[in-house]
Short mmCIF file of C-alpha atoms in Angstrom, two decimals:
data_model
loop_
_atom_site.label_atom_id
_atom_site.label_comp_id
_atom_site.label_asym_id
_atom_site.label_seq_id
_atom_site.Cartn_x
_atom_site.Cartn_y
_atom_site.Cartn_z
CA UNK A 1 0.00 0.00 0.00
CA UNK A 2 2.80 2.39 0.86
CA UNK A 3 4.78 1.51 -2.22
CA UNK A 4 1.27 2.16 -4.69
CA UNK A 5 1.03 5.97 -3.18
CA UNK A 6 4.49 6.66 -3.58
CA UNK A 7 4.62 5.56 -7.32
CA UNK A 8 1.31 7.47 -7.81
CA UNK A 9 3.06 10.01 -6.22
CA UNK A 10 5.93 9.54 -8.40
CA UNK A 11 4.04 9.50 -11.81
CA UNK A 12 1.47 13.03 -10.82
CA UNK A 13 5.17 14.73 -10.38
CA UNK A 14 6.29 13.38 -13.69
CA UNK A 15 3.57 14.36 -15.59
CA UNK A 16 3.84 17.65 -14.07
CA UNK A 17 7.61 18.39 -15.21
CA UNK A 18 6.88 16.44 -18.68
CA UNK A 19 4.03 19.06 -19.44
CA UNK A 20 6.10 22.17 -18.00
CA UNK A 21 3.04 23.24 -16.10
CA UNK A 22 3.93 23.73 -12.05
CA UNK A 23 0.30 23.69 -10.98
CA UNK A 24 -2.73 22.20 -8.78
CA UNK A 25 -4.63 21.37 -11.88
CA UNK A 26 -1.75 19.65 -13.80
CA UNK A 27 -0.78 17.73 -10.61
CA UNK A 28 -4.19 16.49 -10.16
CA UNK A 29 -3.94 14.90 -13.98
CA UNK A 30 -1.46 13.44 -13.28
CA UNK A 31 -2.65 11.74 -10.21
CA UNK A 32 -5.70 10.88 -12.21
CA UNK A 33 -3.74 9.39 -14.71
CA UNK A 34 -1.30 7.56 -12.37
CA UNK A 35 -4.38 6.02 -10.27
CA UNK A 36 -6.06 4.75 -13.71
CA UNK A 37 -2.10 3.41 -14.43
CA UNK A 38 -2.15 1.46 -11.03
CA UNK A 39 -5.53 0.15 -11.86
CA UNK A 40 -4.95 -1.10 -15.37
CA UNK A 41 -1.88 -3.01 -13.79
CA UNK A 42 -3.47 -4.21 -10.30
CA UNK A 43 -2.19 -8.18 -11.05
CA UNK A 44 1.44 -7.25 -10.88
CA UNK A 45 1.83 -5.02 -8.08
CA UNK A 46 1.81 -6.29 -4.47
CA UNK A 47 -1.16 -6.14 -2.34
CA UNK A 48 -4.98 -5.14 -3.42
CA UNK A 49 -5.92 -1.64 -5.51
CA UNK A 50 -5.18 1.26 -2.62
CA UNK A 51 -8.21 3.01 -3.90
CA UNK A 52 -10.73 0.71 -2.52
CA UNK A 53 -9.24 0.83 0.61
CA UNK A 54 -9.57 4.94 0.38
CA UNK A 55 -13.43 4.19 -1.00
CA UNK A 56 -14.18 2.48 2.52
CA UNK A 57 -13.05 5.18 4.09
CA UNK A 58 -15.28 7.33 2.56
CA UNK A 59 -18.28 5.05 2.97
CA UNK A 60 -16.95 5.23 6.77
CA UNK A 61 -17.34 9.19 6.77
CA UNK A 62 -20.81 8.77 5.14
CA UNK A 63 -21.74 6.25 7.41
CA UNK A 64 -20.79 8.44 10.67
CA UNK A 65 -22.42 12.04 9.31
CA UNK A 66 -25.73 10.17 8.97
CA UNK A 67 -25.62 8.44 12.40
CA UNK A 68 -24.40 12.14 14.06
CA UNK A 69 -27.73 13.65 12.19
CA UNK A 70 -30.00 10.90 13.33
CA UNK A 71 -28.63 11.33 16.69
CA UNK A 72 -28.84 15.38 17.14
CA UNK A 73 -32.52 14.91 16.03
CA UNK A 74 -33.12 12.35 18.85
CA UNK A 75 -31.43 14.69 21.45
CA UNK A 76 -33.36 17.30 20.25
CA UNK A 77 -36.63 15.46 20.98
CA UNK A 78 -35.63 14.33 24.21
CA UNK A 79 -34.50 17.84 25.27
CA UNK A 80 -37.94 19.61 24.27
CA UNK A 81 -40.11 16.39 25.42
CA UNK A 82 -41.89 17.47 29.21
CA UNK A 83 -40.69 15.05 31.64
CA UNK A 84 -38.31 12.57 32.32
CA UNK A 85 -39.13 9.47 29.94
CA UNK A 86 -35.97 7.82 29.38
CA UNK A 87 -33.81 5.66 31.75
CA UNK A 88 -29.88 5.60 31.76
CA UNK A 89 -27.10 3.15 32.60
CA UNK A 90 -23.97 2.40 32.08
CA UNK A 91 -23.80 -0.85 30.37
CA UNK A 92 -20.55 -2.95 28.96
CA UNK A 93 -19.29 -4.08 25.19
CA UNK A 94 -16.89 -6.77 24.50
CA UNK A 95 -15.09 -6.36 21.08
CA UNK A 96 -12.55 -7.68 19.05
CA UNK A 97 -10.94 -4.61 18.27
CA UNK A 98 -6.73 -5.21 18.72
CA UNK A 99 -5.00 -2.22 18.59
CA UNK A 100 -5.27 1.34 20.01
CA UNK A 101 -6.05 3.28 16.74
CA UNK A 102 -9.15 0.90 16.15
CA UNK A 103 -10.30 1.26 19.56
CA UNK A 104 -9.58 5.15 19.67
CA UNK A 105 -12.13 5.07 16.39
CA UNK A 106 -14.60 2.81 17.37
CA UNK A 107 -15.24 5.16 20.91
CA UNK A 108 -15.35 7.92 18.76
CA UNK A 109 -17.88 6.33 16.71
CA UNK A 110 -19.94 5.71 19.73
CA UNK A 111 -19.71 9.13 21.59
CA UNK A 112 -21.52 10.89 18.11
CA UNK A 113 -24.21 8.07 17.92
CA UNK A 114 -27.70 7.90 19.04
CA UNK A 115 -28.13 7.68 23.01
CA UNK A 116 -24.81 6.25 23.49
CA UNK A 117 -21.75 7.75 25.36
CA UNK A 118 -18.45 5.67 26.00
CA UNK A 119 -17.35 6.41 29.43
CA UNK A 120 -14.48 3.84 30.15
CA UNK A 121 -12.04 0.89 28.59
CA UNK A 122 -11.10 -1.88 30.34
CA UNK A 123 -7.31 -2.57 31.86
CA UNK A 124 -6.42 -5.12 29.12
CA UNK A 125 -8.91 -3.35 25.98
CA UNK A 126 -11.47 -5.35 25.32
CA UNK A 127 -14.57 -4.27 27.16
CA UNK A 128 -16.10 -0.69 26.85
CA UNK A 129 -18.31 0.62 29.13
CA UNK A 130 -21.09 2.91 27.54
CA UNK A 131 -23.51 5.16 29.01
CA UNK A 132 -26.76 5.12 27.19
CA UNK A 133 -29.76 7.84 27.50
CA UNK A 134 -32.06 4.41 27.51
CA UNK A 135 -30.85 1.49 28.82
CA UNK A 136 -33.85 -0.59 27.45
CA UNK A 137 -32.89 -1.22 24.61
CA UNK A 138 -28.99 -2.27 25.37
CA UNK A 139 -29.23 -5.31 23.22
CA UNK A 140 -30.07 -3.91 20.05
CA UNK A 141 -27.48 -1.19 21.01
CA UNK A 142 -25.23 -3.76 21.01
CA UNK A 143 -26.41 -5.43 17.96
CA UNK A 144 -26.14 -2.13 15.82
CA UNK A 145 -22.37 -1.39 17.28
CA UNK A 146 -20.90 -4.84 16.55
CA UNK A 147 -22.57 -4.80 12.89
CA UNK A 148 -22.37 -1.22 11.40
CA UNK A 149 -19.22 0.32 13.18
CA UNK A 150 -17.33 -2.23 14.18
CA UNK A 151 -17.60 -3.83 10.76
CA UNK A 152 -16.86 -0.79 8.90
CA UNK A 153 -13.66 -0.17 11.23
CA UNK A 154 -12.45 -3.48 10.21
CA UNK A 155 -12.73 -3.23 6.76
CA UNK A 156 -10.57 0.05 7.16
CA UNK A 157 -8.12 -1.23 9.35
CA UNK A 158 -7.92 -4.89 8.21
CA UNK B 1 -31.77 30.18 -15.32
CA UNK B 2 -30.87 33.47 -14.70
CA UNK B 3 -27.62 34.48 -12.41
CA UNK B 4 -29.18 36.20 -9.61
CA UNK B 5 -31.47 33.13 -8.68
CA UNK B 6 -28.69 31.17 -8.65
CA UNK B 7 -27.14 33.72 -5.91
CA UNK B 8 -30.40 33.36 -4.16
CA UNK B 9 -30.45 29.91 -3.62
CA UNK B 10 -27.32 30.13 -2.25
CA UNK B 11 -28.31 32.77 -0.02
CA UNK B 12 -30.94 30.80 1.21
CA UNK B 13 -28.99 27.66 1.45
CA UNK B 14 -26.48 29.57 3.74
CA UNK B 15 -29.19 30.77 5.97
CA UNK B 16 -30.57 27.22 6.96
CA UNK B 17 -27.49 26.50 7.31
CA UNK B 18 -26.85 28.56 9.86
CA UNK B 19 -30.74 28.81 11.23
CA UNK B 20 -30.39 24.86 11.68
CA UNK B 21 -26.50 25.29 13.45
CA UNK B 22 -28.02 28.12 15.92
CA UNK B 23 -31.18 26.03 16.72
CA UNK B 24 -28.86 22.98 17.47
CA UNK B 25 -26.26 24.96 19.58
CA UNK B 26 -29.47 26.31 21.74
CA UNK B 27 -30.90 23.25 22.18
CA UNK B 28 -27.49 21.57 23.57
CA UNK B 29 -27.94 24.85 26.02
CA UNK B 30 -31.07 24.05 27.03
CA UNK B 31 -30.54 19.76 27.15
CA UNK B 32 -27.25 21.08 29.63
CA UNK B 33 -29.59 22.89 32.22
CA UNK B 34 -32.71 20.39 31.97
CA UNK B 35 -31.34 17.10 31.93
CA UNK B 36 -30.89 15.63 35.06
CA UNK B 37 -26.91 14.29 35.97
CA UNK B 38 -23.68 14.35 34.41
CA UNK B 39 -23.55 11.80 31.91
CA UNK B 40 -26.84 13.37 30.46
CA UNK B 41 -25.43 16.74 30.32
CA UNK B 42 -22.41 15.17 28.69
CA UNK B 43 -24.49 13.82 25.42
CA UNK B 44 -26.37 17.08 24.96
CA UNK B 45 -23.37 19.14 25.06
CA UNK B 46 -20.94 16.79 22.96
CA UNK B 47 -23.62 15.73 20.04
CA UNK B 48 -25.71 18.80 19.51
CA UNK B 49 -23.19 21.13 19.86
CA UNK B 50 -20.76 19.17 17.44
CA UNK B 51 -23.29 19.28 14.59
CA UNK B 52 -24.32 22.94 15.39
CA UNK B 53 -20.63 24.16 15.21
CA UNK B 54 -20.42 21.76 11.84
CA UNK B 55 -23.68 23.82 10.38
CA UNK B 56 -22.29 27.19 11.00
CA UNK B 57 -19.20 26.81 9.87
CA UNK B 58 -20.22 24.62 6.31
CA UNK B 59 -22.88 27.85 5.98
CA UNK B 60 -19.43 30.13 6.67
CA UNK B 61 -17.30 28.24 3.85
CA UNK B 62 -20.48 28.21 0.98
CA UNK B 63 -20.96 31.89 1.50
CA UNK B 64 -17.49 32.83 1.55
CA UNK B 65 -17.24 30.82 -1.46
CA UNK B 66 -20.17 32.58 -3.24
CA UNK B 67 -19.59 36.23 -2.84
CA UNK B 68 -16.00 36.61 -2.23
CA UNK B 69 -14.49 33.21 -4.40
CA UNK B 70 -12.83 32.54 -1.16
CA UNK B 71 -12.01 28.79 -0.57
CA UNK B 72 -11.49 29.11 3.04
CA UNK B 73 -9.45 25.76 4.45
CA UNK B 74 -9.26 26.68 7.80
CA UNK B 75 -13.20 26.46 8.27
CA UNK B 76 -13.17 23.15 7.14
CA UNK B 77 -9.98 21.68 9.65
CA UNK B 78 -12.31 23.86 12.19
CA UNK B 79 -14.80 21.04 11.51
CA UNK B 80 -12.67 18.12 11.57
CA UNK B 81 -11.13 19.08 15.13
CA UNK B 82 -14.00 19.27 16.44
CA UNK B 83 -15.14 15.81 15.13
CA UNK B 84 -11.65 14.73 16.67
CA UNK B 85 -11.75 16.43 20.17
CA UNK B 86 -15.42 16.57 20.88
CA UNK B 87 -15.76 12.62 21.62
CA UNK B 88 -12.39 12.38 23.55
CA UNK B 89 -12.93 15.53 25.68
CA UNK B 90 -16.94 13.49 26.68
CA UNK B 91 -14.50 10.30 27.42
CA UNK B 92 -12.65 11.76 29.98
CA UNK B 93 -14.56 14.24 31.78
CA UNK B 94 -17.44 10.97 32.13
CA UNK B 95 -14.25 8.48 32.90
CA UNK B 96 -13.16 11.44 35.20
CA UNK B 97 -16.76 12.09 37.14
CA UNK B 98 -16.94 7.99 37.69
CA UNK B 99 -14.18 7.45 39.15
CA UNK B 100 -15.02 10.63 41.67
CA UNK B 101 -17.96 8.53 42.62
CA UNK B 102 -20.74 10.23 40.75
CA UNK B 103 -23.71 7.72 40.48
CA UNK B 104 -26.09 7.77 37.55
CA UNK B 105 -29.26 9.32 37.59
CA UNK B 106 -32.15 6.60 36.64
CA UNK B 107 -35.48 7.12 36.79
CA UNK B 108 -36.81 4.65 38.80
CA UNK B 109 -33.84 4.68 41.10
CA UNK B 110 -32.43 1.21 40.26
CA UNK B 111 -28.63 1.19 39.45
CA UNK B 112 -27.80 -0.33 36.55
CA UNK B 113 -24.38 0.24 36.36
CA UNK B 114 -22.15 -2.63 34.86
CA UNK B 115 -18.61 -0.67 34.88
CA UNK B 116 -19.04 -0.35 38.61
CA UNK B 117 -19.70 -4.03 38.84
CA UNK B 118 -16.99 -5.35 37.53
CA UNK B 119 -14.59 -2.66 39.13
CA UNK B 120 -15.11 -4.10 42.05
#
């Protein structure tokens, strides 16, 4: 993966000094081209295409900006709603996230999501402990972590 | 279609942008002083005011690109710090206020409270 940016790198700067044009637009040709290059000869280079990698990202960022909307709208209702009608607790998520960057992202994830808060990590990483505005529903909390985030973190990371 | 209704749906695209960022910043004020203990406080203050700050400053950038051609970077990395910060700052202070012994606030009075469980 390293080695496919650097030669995409490599052939943007080329085309730049072949067409004697210094600039962001000839540049981004070039990376244009270069990606297209990389693509047309996948089979010979070393590990998978580093664009799809780059296109789960994305579908990660798309992923999180609707979950932060659908959550501000549910705070909203609960903040204008008269009385108390929800019921918090703290309750705890195993996963199989390894390594700190995952588990940096995946508590993240859960602080900007719908009635959920992460509040602490285990000694040894592999429990969370999240506070959530309604602790009735804790399974299908659960559920929806360990399928949409967790899943999408792996696919990044993995 | 002519230019200047072009200009005016950008104008009014900028002002629900920023109609819908104020109304989200004022209702994390008001979710801060209604709800009822810390850990409450802490999602109305981290979600609604991180999509409120995201609104005003996306309305910023479009209108600075309209009328003055100015891309404007720093509005954006304005958004993605917050993103960044927003969560971790919510991690500690609740981390911080549980392990000073603050209990959460249910509404039938039953603790459910699994980190203090296994704590112990």
């Amino acid at each position: 993966m390293p080695l496919q940016i650097i030669l995409n790198l490599i052939i943007a700067l080329m085309w730049m000094f072949l067409s004697e044009s210094y600039n962001f637009p000839s540049f981004l040709t070039g990376f244009i081209i270069g990606a297209i290059l990389l693509f047309l000869l996948r089979r010979f280079i070393p590990d998978a295409f580093y664009l799809y990698r780059v296109w789960k990202v994305i579908k990660l960022i798309i992923l999180f900006s609707k979950e932060l909307l659908l959550s501000n709208i549910e705070i909203v209702k609960w903040v204008y709603k008269p009385g108390r009608d929800y019921n918090p607790g703290i309750f705890a998520l195993p996963t199989d996230l390894k390594s700190n960057w995952e588990i940096t992202m995946l508590t993240s994830l859960i602080s900007l999501t719908p009635g959920t808060l992460s509040v602490a990590i285990s000694d040894n990483n592999d429990v969370l402990y999240i506070h959530a505005m309604d602790i009735g529903d804790k399974e299908e909390a659960i559920r929806a972590i360990k399928d949409t985030f967790e899943k999408a973190i792996k696919e990044v990371t993995r | 279609m002519t230019e200047s209704m072009i200009e005016g749906i950008f104008d009014i695209i900028v002002i629900v942008l920023l109609i819908v960022g104020t109304f989200f910043i004022f209702s994390a004020t008001i979710g801060v002083i209604r709800f009822p203990d810390i850990y409450t406080r802490l999602h109305a203050s981290t979600k609604a005011a991180t999509l409120g700050i995201s609104g005003i400053l996306i309305g910023a950038f479009i209108f600075l690109f309209v009328e003055h051609e100015i891309v404007s970077g720093k509005l954006i990395l304005g958004i993605v710090f917050v993103l960044l910060t927003a969560p971790v700052s919510a991690h500690m202070i609740g981390r911080a206020a549980h392990s000073s012994g603050v209990e959460v606030w249910t509404k039938d009075g039953e603790q459910r409270d699994e980190y203090a469980n296994d704590k112990q």
